[in-house]
Amino acid sequence: MKKSGRIFKDELTGTWFIIGLVFAVFAVVGIIVFAISGDYLAFGGIPCGFQQVTHLYCPGCGGTRATWYLLHGRFIRSAYMHPFVPYYVADYLFFMVNTLLVTFTKKLGFSKYPVTITIYVGLGLLLVQWIVKNVVLIFFHIALI
Amino acid sequence: MSSSMPTVEEVMQNGFEDLSQEAPPPKNGATITGFVFGLVSVLCCCMPCFNIVLAVVGLIVSIIGKKKTYMEALPIWGICLSILGIVLSITSFIGFIVYMFICYFYV
């Protein structure tokens, strides 16, 4: 297929796309592992080492359950467990499809899609949800997940 | 044509300003992104599987950024933080395995 010649506004779009293709391989492996032993992994199979030692949440606590709920189509429950997971899956899928559309078509897709900023927002979401969960746990003694 | 040509005085007054306005700002998005990824990978050192992905991506992007920008300090900080993130990731993974081993056999 012939390339459209449109230029992306974000200078790192090409780098992110290559990293996204590598990530896709790991994602396929992860989905196969989840299909085989998702129930075991998501619900207490391997406990979080950080939580075992400190009795606090680590930044990834709830991520496995969020992935399990997401793969079972329960999006709201997944976002409640760990908002980073559904956010990044949506961002990743949109970015990959958008990049292909902009590269190979004349009109479809957004060449100004700010992918680096959306990645920053995701990392911020990861840190903020970690802080909020631990603040609620420490000061109100409520285990959110 | 001679009327539109700037005089020596005008060039002396405005020439450098025009040059500075025309020069495009150096792109340093990769540098900043590599630094942010390295920093977050160090902050998230307690989750080794996710942390090592962040650190490796931060290292790659920092190296790309170092080649593109004139800045010296930030890409080196990004590379150092990413390497630290990889080391912390391996350390925390080994620590987690040892902890699980101790819990399984001795507790």
PDB file of N, CA and C in Angstrom, chain B residues 21-103:
ATOM      1  N   GLN B  21      14.923  34.949  15.242  1.00  0.00           N
ATOM      2  CA  GLN B  21      13.518  34.589  15.077  1.00  0.00           C
ATOM      3  C   GLN B  21      13.352  33.469  14.061  1.00  0.00           C
ATOM      4  N   GLU B  22      14.199  33.443  13.051  1.00  0.00           N
ATOM      5  CA  GLU B  22      14.042  32.425  12.011  1.00  0.00           C
ATOM      6  C   GLU B  22      14.550  31.051  12.447  1.00  0.00           C
ATOM      7  N   ALA B  23      15.511  31.022  13.374  1.00  0.00           N
ATOM      8  CA  ALA B  23      16.063  29.733  13.779  1.00  0.00           C
ATOM      9  C   ALA B  23      15.006  28.921  14.528  1.00  0.00           C
ATOM     10  N   PRO B  24      14.691  27.689  14.081  1.00  0.00           N
ATOM     11  CA  PRO B  24      13.677  26.898  14.766  1.00  0.00           C
ATOM     12  C   PRO B  24      14.201  26.402  16.108  1.00  0.00           C
ATOM     13  N   PRO B  25      13.320  26.299  17.086  1.00  0.00           N
ATOM     14  CA  PRO B  25      13.768  25.805  18.387  1.00  0.00           C
ATOM     15  C   PRO B  25      14.176  24.336  18.292  1.00  0.00           C
ATOM     16  N   PRO B  26      15.246  23.942  18.975  1.00  0.00           N
ATOM     17  CA  PRO B  26      15.665  22.536  18.908  1.00  0.00           C
ATOM     18  C   PRO B  26      14.617  21.625  19.542  1.00  0.00           C
ATOM     19  N   LYS B  27      14.371  20.489  18.911  1.00  0.00           N
ATOM     20  CA  LYS B  27      13.359  19.561  19.418  1.00  0.00           C
ATOM     21  C   LYS B  27      13.980  18.719  20.532  1.00  0.00           C
ATOM     22  N   ASN B  28      13.303  18.693  21.677  1.00  0.00           N
ATOM     23  CA  ASN B  28      13.832  17.921  22.793  1.00  0.00           C
ATOM     24  C   ASN B  28      12.753  17.065  23.446  1.00  0.00           C
ATOM     25  N   GLY B  29      11.709  16.715  22.694  1.00  0.00           N
ATOM     26  CA  GLY B  29      10.622  15.887  23.225  1.00  0.00           C
ATOM     27  C   GLY B  29      11.112  14.528  23.675  1.00  0.00           C
ATOM     28  N   ALA B  30      12.012  13.938  22.893  1.00  0.00           N
ATOM     29  CA  ALA B  30      12.527  12.609  23.241  1.00  0.00           C
ATOM     30  C   ALA B  30      13.332  12.668  24.528  1.00  0.00           C
ATOM     31  N   THR B  31      14.083  13.738  24.697  1.00  0.00           N
ATOM     32  CA  THR B  31      14.901  13.884  25.899  1.00  0.00           C
ATOM     33  C   THR B  31      14.031  13.954  27.150  1.00  0.00           C
ATOM     34  N   ILE B  32      13.008  14.809  27.084  1.00  0.00           N
ATOM     35  CA  ILE B  32      12.123  14.979  28.250  1.00  0.00           C
ATOM     36  C   ILE B  32      11.372  13.670  28.522  1.00  0.00           C
ATOM     37  N   THR B  33      10.908  13.016  27.455  1.00  0.00           N
ATOM     38  CA  THR B  33      10.166  11.765  27.632  1.00  0.00           C
ATOM     39  C   THR B  33      11.051  10.694  28.264  1.00  0.00           C
ATOM     40  N   GLY B  34      12.311  10.594  27.798  1.00  0.00           N
ATOM     41  CA  GLY B  34      13.229   9.621  28.384  1.00  0.00           C
ATOM     42  C   GLY B  34      13.474   9.897  29.851  1.00  0.00           C
ATOM     43  N   PHE B  35      13.599  11.181  30.200  1.00  0.00           N
ATOM     44  CA  PHE B  35      13.807  11.559  31.599  1.00  0.00           C
ATOM     45  C   PHE B  35      12.584  11.191  32.448  1.00  0.00           C
ATOM     46  N   VAL B  36      11.377  11.494  31.929  1.00  0.00           N
ATOM     47  CA  VAL B  36      10.147  11.193  32.673  1.00  0.00           C
ATOM     48  C   VAL B  36       9.999   9.679  32.867  1.00  0.00           C
ATOM     49  N   PHE B  37      10.267   8.924  31.824  1.00  0.00           N
ATOM     50  CA  PHE B  37      10.149   7.464  31.937  1.00  0.00           C
ATOM     51  C   PHE B  37      11.159   6.911  32.944  1.00  0.00           C
ATOM     52  N   GLY B  38      12.403   7.440  32.892  1.00  0.00           N
ATOM     53  CA  GLY B  38      13.411   6.994  33.861  1.00  0.00           C
ATOM     54  C   GLY B  38      12.989   7.311  35.278  1.00  0.00           C
ATOM     55  N   LEU B  39      12.448   8.520  35.476  1.00  0.00           N
ATOM     56  CA  LEU B  39      12.016   8.931  36.816  1.00  0.00           C
ATOM     57  C   LEU B  39      10.874   8.057  37.324  1.00  0.00           C
ATOM     58  N   VAL B  40       9.871   7.821  36.471  1.00  0.00           N
ATOM     59  CA  VAL B  40       8.724   7.005  36.893  1.00  0.00           C
ATOM     60  C   VAL B  40       9.166   5.556  37.127  1.00  0.00           C
ATOM     61  N   SER B  41      10.129   5.074  36.333  1.00  0.00           N
ATOM     62  CA  SER B  41      10.603   3.698  36.539  1.00  0.00           C
ATOM     63  C   SER B  41      11.301   3.560  37.889  1.00  0.00           C
ATOM     64  N   VAL B  42      12.001   4.610  38.334  1.00  0.00           N
ATOM     65  CA  VAL B  42      12.624   4.559  39.662  1.00  0.00           C
ATOM     66  C   VAL B  42      11.551   4.643  40.750  1.00  0.00           C
ATOM     67  N   LEU B  43      10.534   5.499  40.535  1.00  0.00           N
ATOM     68  CA  LEU B  43       9.461   5.637  41.530  1.00  0.00           C
ATOM     69  C   LEU B  43       8.653   4.347  41.676  1.00  0.00           C
ATOM     70  N   CYS B  44       8.518   3.624  40.554  1.00  0.00           N
ATOM     71  CA  CYS B  44       7.709   2.396  40.572  1.00  0.00           C
ATOM     72  C   CYS B  44       8.592   1.150  40.708  1.00  0.00           C
ATOM     73  N   CYS B  45       9.700   1.272  41.458  1.00  0.00           N
ATOM     74  CA  CYS B  45      10.662   0.170  41.510  1.00  0.00           C
ATOM     75  C   CYS B  45      10.104  -1.055  42.217  1.00  0.00           C
ATOM     76  N   CYS B  46       8.991  -0.904  42.943  1.00  0.00           N
ATOM     77  CA  CYS B  46       8.458  -2.052  43.678  1.00  0.00           C
ATOM     78  C   CYS B  46       7.606  -2.965  42.795  1.00  0.00           C
ATOM     79  N   MET B  47       7.383  -2.599  41.560  1.00  0.00           N
ATOM     80  CA  MET B  47       6.620  -3.488  40.654  1.00  0.00           C
ATOM     81  C   MET B  47       7.528  -3.839  39.462  1.00  0.00           C
ATOM     82  N   PRO B  48       8.366  -4.890  39.629  1.00  0.00           N
ATOM     83  CA  PRO B  48       9.468  -5.108  38.684  1.00  0.00           C
ATOM     84  C   PRO B  48       9.055  -5.349  37.239  1.00  0.00           C
ATOM     85  N   CYS B  49       7.962  -6.060  37.003  1.00  0.00           N
ATOM     86  CA  CYS B  49       7.596  -6.393  35.622  1.00  0.00           C
ATOM     87  C   CYS B  49       7.245  -5.136  34.825  1.00  0.00           C
ATOM     88  N   PHE B  50       6.503  -4.227  35.468  1.00  0.00           N
ATOM     89  CA  PHE B  50       6.110  -2.988  34.803  1.00  0.00           C
ATOM     90  C   PHE B  50       7.280  -2.017  34.740  1.00  0.00           C
ATOM     91  N   ASN B  51       8.045  -1.998  35.825  1.00  0.00           N
ATOM     92  CA  ASN B  51       9.156  -1.066  35.963  1.00  0.00           C
ATOM     93  C   ASN B  51      10.215  -1.277  34.890  1.00  0.00           C
ATOM     94  N   ILE B  52      10.506  -2.545  34.588  1.00  0.00           N
ATOM     95  CA  ILE B  52      11.576  -2.809  33.620  1.00  0.00           C
ATOM     96  C   ILE B  52      11.146  -2.387  32.211  1.00  0.00           C
ATOM     97  N   VAL B  53       9.849  -2.484  31.923  1.00  0.00           N
ATOM     98  CA  VAL B  53       9.348  -2.010  30.625  1.00  0.00           C
ATOM     99  C   VAL B  53       9.547  -0.496  30.511  1.00  0.00           C
ATOM    100  N   LEU B  54       9.154   0.217  31.589  1.00  0.00           N
ATOM    101  CA  LEU B  54       9.333   1.683  31.603  1.00  0.00           C
ATOM    102  C   LEU B  54      10.797   2.062  31.457  1.00  0.00           C
ATOM    103  N   ALA B  55      11.675   1.345  32.178  1.00  0.00           N
ATOM    104  CA  ALA B  55      13.094   1.688  32.177  1.00  0.00           C
ATOM    105  C   ALA B  55      13.723   1.441  30.805  1.00  0.00           C
ATOM    106  N   VAL B  56      13.365   0.326  30.177  1.00  0.00           N
ATOM    107  CA  VAL B  56      13.933   0.026  28.855  1.00  0.00           C
ATOM    108  C   VAL B  56      13.445   1.039  27.819  1.00  0.00           C
ATOM    109  N   VAL B  57      12.144   1.368  27.872  1.00  0.00           N
ATOM    110  CA  VAL B  57      11.612   2.384  26.948  1.00  0.00           C
ATOM    111  C   VAL B  57      12.278   3.738  27.201  1.00  0.00           C
ATOM    112  N   GLY B  58      12.451   4.086  28.490  1.00  0.00           N
ATOM    113  CA  GLY B  58      13.117   5.342  28.839  1.00  0.00           C
ATOM    114  C   GLY B  58      14.541   5.387  28.331  1.00  0.00           C
ATOM    115  N   LEU B  59      15.236   4.253  28.421  1.00  0.00           N
ATOM    116  CA  LEU B  59      16.628   4.189  27.944  1.00  0.00           C
ATOM    117  C   LEU B  59      16.684   4.382  26.428  1.00  0.00           C
ATOM    118  N   ILE B  60      15.801   3.702  25.711  1.00  0.00           N
ATOM    119  CA  ILE B  60      15.786   3.823  24.241  1.00  0.00           C
ATOM    120  C   ILE B  60      15.490   5.264  23.824  1.00  0.00           C
ATOM    121  N   VAL B  61      14.454   5.832  24.436  1.00  0.00           N
ATOM    122  CA  VAL B  61      14.039   7.192  24.049  1.00  0.00           C
ATOM    123  C   VAL B  61      15.104   8.220  24.439  1.00  0.00           C
ATOM    124  N   SER B  62      15.767   8.002  25.590  1.00  0.00           N
ATOM    125  CA  SER B  62      16.836   8.926  25.996  1.00  0.00           C
ATOM    126  C   SER B  62      18.000   8.886  25.025  1.00  0.00           C
ATOM    127  N   ILE B  63      18.366   7.686  24.559  1.00  0.00           N
ATOM    128  CA  ILE B  63      19.476   7.569  23.606  1.00  0.00           C
ATOM    129  C   ILE B  63      19.099   8.242  22.280  1.00  0.00           C
ATOM    130  N   ILE B  64      17.845   8.051  21.854  1.00  0.00           N
ATOM    131  CA  ILE B  64      17.377   8.740  20.633  1.00  0.00           C
ATOM    132  C   ILE B  64      17.442  10.251  20.835  1.00  0.00           C
ATOM    133  N   GLY B  65      16.982  10.713  22.016  1.00  0.00           N
ATOM    134  CA  GLY B  65      16.970  12.143  22.313  1.00  0.00           C
ATOM    135  C   GLY B  65      18.359  12.742  22.392  1.00  0.00           C
ATOM    136  N   LYS B  66      19.306  11.964  22.888  1.00  0.00           N
ATOM    137  CA  LYS B  66      20.680  12.471  23.027  1.00  0.00           C
ATOM    138  C   LYS B  66      21.295  12.785  21.664  1.00  0.00           C
ATOM    139  N   LYS B  67      20.890  12.015  20.651  1.00  0.00           N
ATOM    140  CA  LYS B  67      21.433  12.245  19.309  1.00  0.00           C
ATOM    141  C   LYS B  67      20.779  13.453  18.633  1.00  0.00           C
ATOM    142  N   LYS B  68      19.534  13.785  19.054  1.00  0.00           N
ATOM    143  CA  LYS B  68      18.774  14.817  18.344  1.00  0.00           C
ATOM    144  C   LYS B  68      18.965  16.210  18.910  1.00  0.00           C
ATOM    145  N   THR B  69      19.274  16.323  20.189  1.00  0.00           N
ATOM    146  CA  THR B  69      19.233  17.627  20.830  1.00  0.00           C
ATOM    147  C   THR B  69      20.626  18.117  21.190  1.00  0.00           C
ATOM    148  N   TYR B  70      20.721  19.432  21.387  1.00  0.00           N
ATOM    149  CA  TYR B  70      21.993  20.023  21.811  1.00  0.00           C
ATOM    150  C   TYR B  70      22.167  19.903  23.315  1.00  0.00           C
ATOM    151  N   MET B  71      21.077  19.577  24.030  1.00  0.00           N
ATOM    152  CA  MET B  71      21.138  19.538  25.490  1.00  0.00           C
ATOM    153  C   MET B  71      22.010  18.367  25.949  1.00  0.00           C
ATOM    154  N   GLU B  72      22.732  18.567  27.011  1.00  0.00           N
ATOM    155  CA  GLU B  72      23.669  17.547  27.476  1.00  0.00           C
ATOM    156  C   GLU B  72      23.176  16.857  28.746  1.00  0.00           C
ATOM    157  N   ALA B  73      22.675  17.664  29.694  1.00  0.00           N
ATOM    158  CA  ALA B  73      22.398  17.113  31.018  1.00  0.00           C
ATOM    159  C   ALA B  73      21.175  16.202  31.034  1.00  0.00           C
ATOM    160  N   LEU B  74      20.076  16.670  30.420  1.00  0.00           N
ATOM    161  CA  LEU B  74      18.810  15.941  30.562  1.00  0.00           C
ATOM    162  C   LEU B  74      18.849  14.531  29.967  1.00  0.00           C
ATOM    163  N   PRO B  75      19.390  14.328  28.744  1.00  0.00           N
ATOM    164  CA  PRO B  75      19.453  12.952  28.243  1.00  0.00           C
ATOM    165  C   PRO B  75      20.341  12.053  29.084  1.00  0.00           C
ATOM    166  N   ILE B  76      21.412  12.623  29.653  1.00  0.00           N
ATOM    167  CA  ILE B  76      22.282  11.797  30.511  1.00  0.00           C
ATOM    168  C   ILE B  76      21.544  11.422  31.796  1.00  0.00           C
ATOM    169  N   TRP B  77      20.777  12.377  32.334  1.00  0.00           N
ATOM    170  CA  TRP B  77      19.934  12.066  33.496  1.00  0.00           C
ATOM    171  C   TRP B  77      18.926  10.973  33.138  1.00  0.00           C
ATOM    172  N   GLY B  78      18.338  11.092  31.963  1.00  0.00           N
ATOM    173  CA  GLY B  78      17.368  10.076  31.530  1.00  0.00           C
ATOM    174  C   GLY B  78      18.000   8.708  31.419  1.00  0.00           C
ATOM    175  N   ILE B  79      19.203   8.652  30.829  1.00  0.00           N
ATOM    176  CA  ILE B  79      19.893   7.365  30.690  1.00  0.00           C
ATOM    177  C   ILE B  79      20.253   6.803  32.066  1.00  0.00           C
ATOM    178  N   CYS B  80      20.780   7.671  32.950  1.00  0.00           N
ATOM    179  CA  CYS B  80      21.172   7.204  34.285  1.00  0.00           C
ATOM    180  C   CYS B  80      19.963   6.697  35.078  1.00  0.00           C
ATOM    181  N   LEU B  81      18.858   7.457  35.034  1.00  0.00           N
ATOM    182  CA  LEU B  81      17.661   7.033  35.763  1.00  0.00           C
ATOM    183  C   LEU B  81      17.100   5.721  35.196  1.00  0.00           C
ATOM    184  N   SER B  82      17.159   5.579  33.873  1.00  0.00           N
ATOM    185  CA  SER B  82      16.653   4.342  33.266  1.00  0.00           C
ATOM    186  C   SER B  82      17.506   3.147  33.666  1.00  0.00           C
ATOM    187  N   ILE B  83      18.837   3.332  33.673  1.00  0.00           N
ATOM    188  CA  ILE B  83      19.714   2.233  34.105  1.00  0.00           C
ATOM    189  C   ILE B  83      19.461   1.912  35.578  1.00  0.00           C
ATOM    190  N   LEU B  84      19.280   2.968  36.388  1.00  0.00           N
ATOM    191  CA  LEU B  84      18.956   2.747  37.802  1.00  0.00           C
ATOM    192  C   LEU B  84      17.626   2.001  37.932  1.00  0.00           C
ATOM    193  N   GLY B  85      16.663   2.363  37.085  1.00  0.00           N
ATOM    194  CA  GLY B  85      15.372   1.669  37.095  1.00  0.00           C
ATOM    195  C   GLY B  85      15.514   0.197  36.762  1.00  0.00           C
ATOM    196  N   ILE B  86      16.370  -0.122  35.784  1.00  0.00           N
ATOM    197  CA  ILE B  86      16.588  -1.535  35.421  1.00  0.00           C
ATOM    198  C   ILE B  86      17.242  -2.284  36.585  1.00  0.00           C
ATOM    199  N   VAL B  87      18.246  -1.659  37.208  1.00  0.00           N
ATOM    200  CA  VAL B  87      18.932  -2.299  38.343  1.00  0.00           C
ATOM    201  C   VAL B  87      17.946  -2.521  39.499  1.00  0.00           C
ATOM    202  N   LEU B  88      17.141  -1.485  39.818  1.00  0.00           N
ATOM    203  CA  LEU B  88      16.154  -1.615  40.902  1.00  0.00           C
ATOM    204  C   LEU B  88      15.115  -2.674  40.574  1.00  0.00           C
ATOM    205  N   SER B  89      14.742  -2.751  39.301  1.00  0.00           N
ATOM    206  CA  SER B  89      13.756  -3.746  38.889  1.00  0.00           C
ATOM    207  C   SER B  89      14.286  -5.161  39.130  1.00  0.00           C
ATOM    208  N   ILE B  90      15.530  -5.402  38.712  1.00  0.00           N
ATOM    209  CA  ILE B  90      16.130  -6.736  38.909  1.00  0.00           C
ATOM    210  C   ILE B  90      16.283  -7.025  40.404  1.00  0.00           C
ATOM    211  N   THR B  91      16.719  -5.991  41.148  1.00  0.00           N
ATOM    212  CA  THR B  91      16.901  -6.176  42.591  1.00  0.00           C
ATOM    213  C   THR B  91      15.579  -6.498  43.284  1.00  0.00           C
ATOM    214  N   SER B  92      14.534  -5.730  42.946  1.00  0.00           N
ATOM    215  CA  SER B  92      13.246  -5.969  43.609  1.00  0.00           C
ATOM    216  C   SER B  92      12.657  -7.314  43.204  1.00  0.00           C
ATOM    217  N   PHE B  93      12.929  -7.728  41.960  1.00  0.00           N
ATOM    218  CA  PHE B  93      12.427  -9.045  41.520  1.00  0.00           C
ATOM    219  C   PHE B  93      13.118 -10.162  42.307  1.00  0.00           C
ATOM    220  N   ILE B  94      14.450 -10.034  42.460  1.00  0.00           N
ATOM    221  CA  ILE B  94      15.192 -11.045  43.237  1.00  0.00           C
ATOM    222  C   ILE B  94      14.726 -11.021  44.703  1.00  0.00           C
ATOM    223  N   GLY B  95      14.543  -9.814  45.243  1.00  0.00           N
ATOM    224  CA  GLY B  95      14.061  -9.689  46.613  1.00  0.00           C
ATOM    225  C   GLY B  95      12.698 -10.327  46.800  1.00  0.00           C
ATOM    226  N   PHE B  96      11.816 -10.126  45.814  1.00  0.00           N
ATOM    227  CA  PHE B  96      10.474 -10.715  45.897  1.00  0.00           C
ATOM    228  C   PHE B  96      10.551 -12.243  45.865  1.00  0.00           C
ATOM    229  N   ILE B  97      11.416 -12.786  45.001  1.00  0.00           N
ATOM    230  CA  ILE B  97      11.574 -14.245  44.906  1.00  0.00           C
ATOM    231  C   ILE B  97      12.110 -14.806  46.231  1.00  0.00           C
ATOM    232  N   VAL B  98      13.114 -14.109  46.805  1.00  0.00           N
ATOM    233  CA  VAL B  98      13.692 -14.559  48.081  1.00  0.00           C
ATOM    234  C   VAL B  98      12.633 -14.502  49.180  1.00  0.00           C
ATOM    235  N   TYR B  99      11.832 -13.410  49.183  1.00  0.00           N
ATOM    236  CA  TYR B  99      10.778 -13.263  50.194  1.00  0.00           C
ATOM    237  C   TYR B  99       9.751 -14.393  50.080  1.00  0.00           C
ATOM    238  N   MET B 100       9.354 -14.682  48.863  1.00  0.00           N
ATOM    239  CA  MET B 100       8.383 -15.762  48.644  1.00  0.00           C
ATOM    240  C   MET B 100       8.968 -17.108  49.087  1.00  0.00           C
ATOM    241  N   PHE B 101      10.250 -17.310  48.792  1.00  0.00           N
ATOM    242  CA  PHE B 101      10.929 -18.549  49.171  1.00  0.00           C
ATOM    243  C   PHE B 101      10.940 -18.700  50.691  1.00  0.00           C
ATOM    244  N   ILE B 102      11.286 -17.587  51.380  1.00  0.00           N
ATOM    245  CA  ILE B 102      11.339 -17.631  52.852  1.00  0.00           C
ATOM    246  C   ILE B 102       9.951 -17.890  53.432  1.00  0.00           C
ATOM    247  N   CYS B 103       8.942 -17.185  52.884  1.00  0.00           N
ATOM    248  CA  CYS B 103       7.579 -17.366  53.376  1.00  0.00           C
ATOM    249  C   CYS B 103       7.093 -18.801  53.159  1.00  0.00           C
TER     250      CYS B 103
END
